[in-house]
Amino acid sequence: MVRVETPAAALRGADRFRVAQAATLELRGVAKNFGGLRAVDGVSLTIEADEVLGIAGPNGAGKTTLFDVVTGLTKASEGDVVLDGSSIAGDSVHRRCQRGMARTFQQPTVAASLTVYENVALGCSFGQPRRHWAGVDDLKEFAEFVLELTGLADKAELVAGPLTVFDKKRLMLASAIATGPRVLLLDEPFGGLNPDEIDETLRLIRRVREFGVAIVCIEHVMRALVQLATRVAVMHHGAVFFEGAPQEMMQDERVISVYLGRSAAKPPARGGDGGAA
Amino acid sequence: MRRRRSLVPAAPGRIGAGAVLVLLVALAPLVYTDQYYLGIVVTTLILITLNSSWNFLLGMVGVWNFGQLAVYAAGGYAAGLIMIHSGVPGGVALLGGGLAAALLSIALAFPTLRLFGIYTSLLTFSFAQVIQFVIINDNTGITGGPFGLPEVRGLFGSLSPLDSMRAYYWTALAVAVATLVLTALTIRSSLGLALRALRDSLPYGAARGVSPLRYRVIAFALSGFVAGVAGGLYTSFNTSIGPGVMGLTPMSIYVTMIVIGGMGTLTGPVWGTALVVAIQQALINHPGIQLTVLGAILLVIVVFVPRGLVGEVATLARRLRAWIAEGDGDEEAEEPELVADRPAEVRTVPIEPARSPEAR
Amino acid sequence: MTDLVAILISTIVLGSIYGLVAIGMTLIYGILRVLDMSQGSMVMAGGFVGWGLLVSAGTSPLLALAAAFAIAFLLGVATQLVSVQPLLGRSGIDFEMITFITTFAVAMVIQNVALEIFGPRQRDVPPVIGGTVDVYRGVNISYQSILMAAVSIGLMLMLGIFLTRSRYGMAIRAVAQDISAARLMGVPIRWMFPLVMGLASALAGVAGVFLGAQLFASPNAGDLPLLEALIVVIFGGLGSLPGTIYAAYAIGLIQSTVSVLIATTWSLPILYAVILVVLVLRPHGLAGRPSEARL
Ligand SMILES: Nc1ncnc2c1ncn2[C@@H]1O[C@H](COP(=O)(O)OP(=O)(O)O)[C@@H](O)[C@H]1O
Ligand SMILES: [Mg+2]
C-alpha cells in the first residue's frame, strides 16, 4: 500500500514542485486549418508566470484545438509557439511536456489500466525536464505529495478506469502536476462537475498557482472563470476578439452578443449553444 | 531505510503456484520418456515463447502487429545459418537469431508506428507476406527457397536421442519461463508503465512525457528478440526451417491460441497454446476438421468470451473474492489484481472514438 | 509493341477481376467498418461451385455463374450473422480489429470444411467459354478473359447503378455516410448489413468461377485473391468505391508489367513492396484522409 506516512515527505515533495524559474509562453499568430475549416485563426497571446489566463468562447470556437497546437498534438498550420524565448513549434508532444508544459484534456482522460498511483508515477518518471530523480524514493516522495495535494491519497491503489468523472479529472490534473510543469493548460477543468466539486477544483488550482506555475484555463462556467482568472481572452470562430480583465469581459457588448445575447453572468448551458459556433 | 517498492504489487500466491507448476513440468521427462509426446511439449514450449512475445505487442503494447511470424522466422533462419556457416556454440547461435529478429522487428516498428487501427494490421501482414515470398523465391541458395535450410546441426548433437530430447525440453522450458518472468517484470517496470499508458491513450501518455516512438520501438525490439530466440530453438530442434513456418495457416492457429487464452494477459498465451495443441493432438488424423474446430472456437471465444479464458477466470475470481469479503463483513479494500493479468478490455479511452457502426 | 499490347490487355483483365473482389471488400468496409477477411473463401467457394456445375453436372455457364452468385450471397449473409452482427454496438472492444479476427475465423472454417469435403487436390475448372482470338501479332486473348472482363465490368456498373438509382442502394449509401441520420430517415439498418455482406460475397463468388478456370478450384484457392484484394483496397483507400476501381486497374497494370517484363513470381512481392511504400508515405491509404485524435 502507498500510504502518505509523513507530512515531511509531502513537504519535501512540495519543495521539488516549487517552480524555480518562471516561464513565459508566447503564441505568435497561431493558426490551424482542418481542410477548409479554419479552426484557429491567427491567435497571439502571451502568458506570464504570475497569471491565470482564462480562455472563454462558445463551443467550436477553437479553444481545444488551440491547446492541441500549443502542446503539439496537432501541427500548427501557421504561427509559432515560444517558451522562454525559444520556439518549441518543432518539438514533439513529450518533449514539450519535459520542457515544462503540461495539459489536461476536455474528456476525462487517464491511463485506464494503471492505478492512480501509477498514473502519477508516470508523470514523475517521464515528464520531468531532466530525469533528475535520484531514485525510486525520490519519485515516491513527489508522487505522494501530488496525491496529497489533489486529495487522491486514499485512492492511490485503485485502478483508474472505473473512477468517477471527478476523480478522473483530479487524476488527470495530478499526473499533469507530477510532470513538474511551469505552464499548466487546463481544458474545461470544471465541465461536468457539481458545485461542490467545482469549488474543490478551484481551491486546487489556486494551490497549484501558489507554487509559481503559470496557468491557462479554458472554461465555459463563467462563475469559475471570473473567480480564477487574472486575465481573460474570449475566442470566436478561431480568433481572439476580446482580451482583458474578467470584470470588463462581463460588460463587453461583443462577448454578450457572442453568447447569443444571454447574460454573460449566466452562460448558456454547455452544448446548447450550437447556434453560436 | 525504505524498501524499494515495485510499481505493481506482486501476488505471492500466484507466483508460488507458478513455481510449483514449472517444477512439475521440469521433472516430467525424468519419469516420462515417450519421445513423441516429449517432442510435442518442446514444440508447445517454443510456441508459448513465441506467443508470449507476440501477445506482449498485441495485448500489452496494443499494436496490432501481424508480422510477428516473419520476425520469428528471421530468428530461426539466422540461427540456422550461423550454425551452418560457423562453429560457434549453439547458445550463441540462438542469441544471434534473437538479435537478427530484434533488428528486423525494429525495422518493422518504424513504419508500423506511424499508422493507426486497421492499417497497422494491413502493413504488418503485408510485411510478413513479402518476407515469405522473398524466401520462397530466393534462388541464391542462402535460404534454400521453398525447401528451407539444409540439415542444421542442433544444439545437442552429441547426446543420445533421449538425452537430447530432454536437453531440448529443459532448454525450451527455461526459455519459456524466462520469457514469462521477463514479461512480468517489464510490465511492472517504468517501461511497462509507459507502454500501458500509451496503449490506454496515446495522447495522454505523450502529454505526460512518454515518447511514443522510443518506448514502443524498444517494445518491438524486446518482443522481436524473444521471438527470434524461439525461432532459433525451432530450427535447432527440427534441424531445419522452411518458409512454411509463416503464412496464413500458422498465423491463424497462433492467433487462436493467444485469443483463447486471453490477449493482453500474462499467462493467457500459456493456457491458450496448451489447449490448442491438445485439441490439435486429439484431431490429428483430421486436418480439415482440426482447423474447422479451431476456427469455430476462435469465433465463439471472440464473440462470447472476448477477454479469453484467463481474463474471464480473473474476473470471476475477483468477483468471488469480493463476494466472500462482503459476506465476512470484511472492511478491507479489494486486493488489486496483478495488472498484467488484466486484459485489454480496459481500453475504455481509445485514441479515436470506437468506430463500431452503431456508435458512429 | 507486342509487350505493350500484352500488358494493356492483361491490365484490363486483371484489373477487372481484382475490382470485382475488392469492390466488395470496400463496400463492406465503407458501411460496416469491417475488413472482411472471408472474401477469399467466397472466391474459393465460387470456384468449387463452378467446378461442380460445369464439370460434374455439365450445366450451362450462365447457370454456374448464377449459382455461384447465389451460394456466395448466402454464405456472405451467414458470415455476417455469425461474425459481425453479434458484435455491433458492443462497447469496450476495438470493433475493426475484432471483426478482422472473427471474419478471419469464418474464413478458416469455410476453407477447412471445403478441405474436408473436397480434399486438398486442385481441380481443373473448364473455361466458361472456349477459344482465343489473335489481337495483335501473336498476342492472344481467350474468349474466357474477354468474358471475365466484360462480366466484371458489367457487375461493377450494375452495382454502381444499384447504389445510385435504387431505393436499397441509396439506403446503403446513406448508411455509409451517416448512420444515425440514415436511422432517423427510417432505413432498416440492421438488415442493411447482412444484405451488403451477402452482395459483396456474391461478387467474389462470381469472380471465383472465372479465377477457378484461370487457375484451379482448391480449398486455398482464395488466399491469393484475398491478398490481392487487400492490396487493392489499401491502395485505393479503404471505403472509397471509385478509389478501389482506380486502384484495381493500377495494381493490374503493375502486376502485368512485372509479369511481362520480369517474371510472374515477382509480381506479388513487388506489389507488396509498393504497398509498404504507399503506407509509409501515406499512412491512411492513397485516398484516405487522416482523422486526428480528439479528446
Ligand atoms: N480533428 C479535426 N478534424 C476536423 N475538424 C476539427 C477537428 N478538431 C476540431 N475540429 C473543428 O474545429 C472547430 C473547433 O473545435 P474545438 O477546438 O473543439 O472547439 P472548442 O474547444 O472551442 O469547443 C470545430 O468546428 C470542430 O468541429
Ligand atoms: Mg473544447
Coordinates of C-alpha atoms in Angstrom, one line a residue, chain B residues 291-296 299, chain C residues 104-114:
Chain B
L291 CA -8.8 -26.2 -38.3
T292 CA -12.6 -26.0 -38.7
V293 CA -12.9 -26.7 -34.9
L294 CA -10.2 -24.1 -34.1
G295 CA -11.9 -21.5 -36.3
A296 CA -15.2 -22.2 -34.7
L299 CA -15.2 -17.3 -33.3
Chain C
F104 CA -10.8 -14.5 -40.4
A105 CA -12.1 -17.3 -38.2
V106 CA -15.1 -17.8 -40.5
A107 CA -12.7 -18.0 -43.4
M108 CA -10.8 -20.7 -41.5
V109 CA -14.0 -22.6 -41.0
I110 CA -15.2 -22.4 -44.6
Q111 CA -11.8 -23.2 -46.1
N112 CA -11.3 -26.3 -43.9
V113 CA -14.9 -27.5 -44.4
A114 CA -14.0 -27.4 -48.1

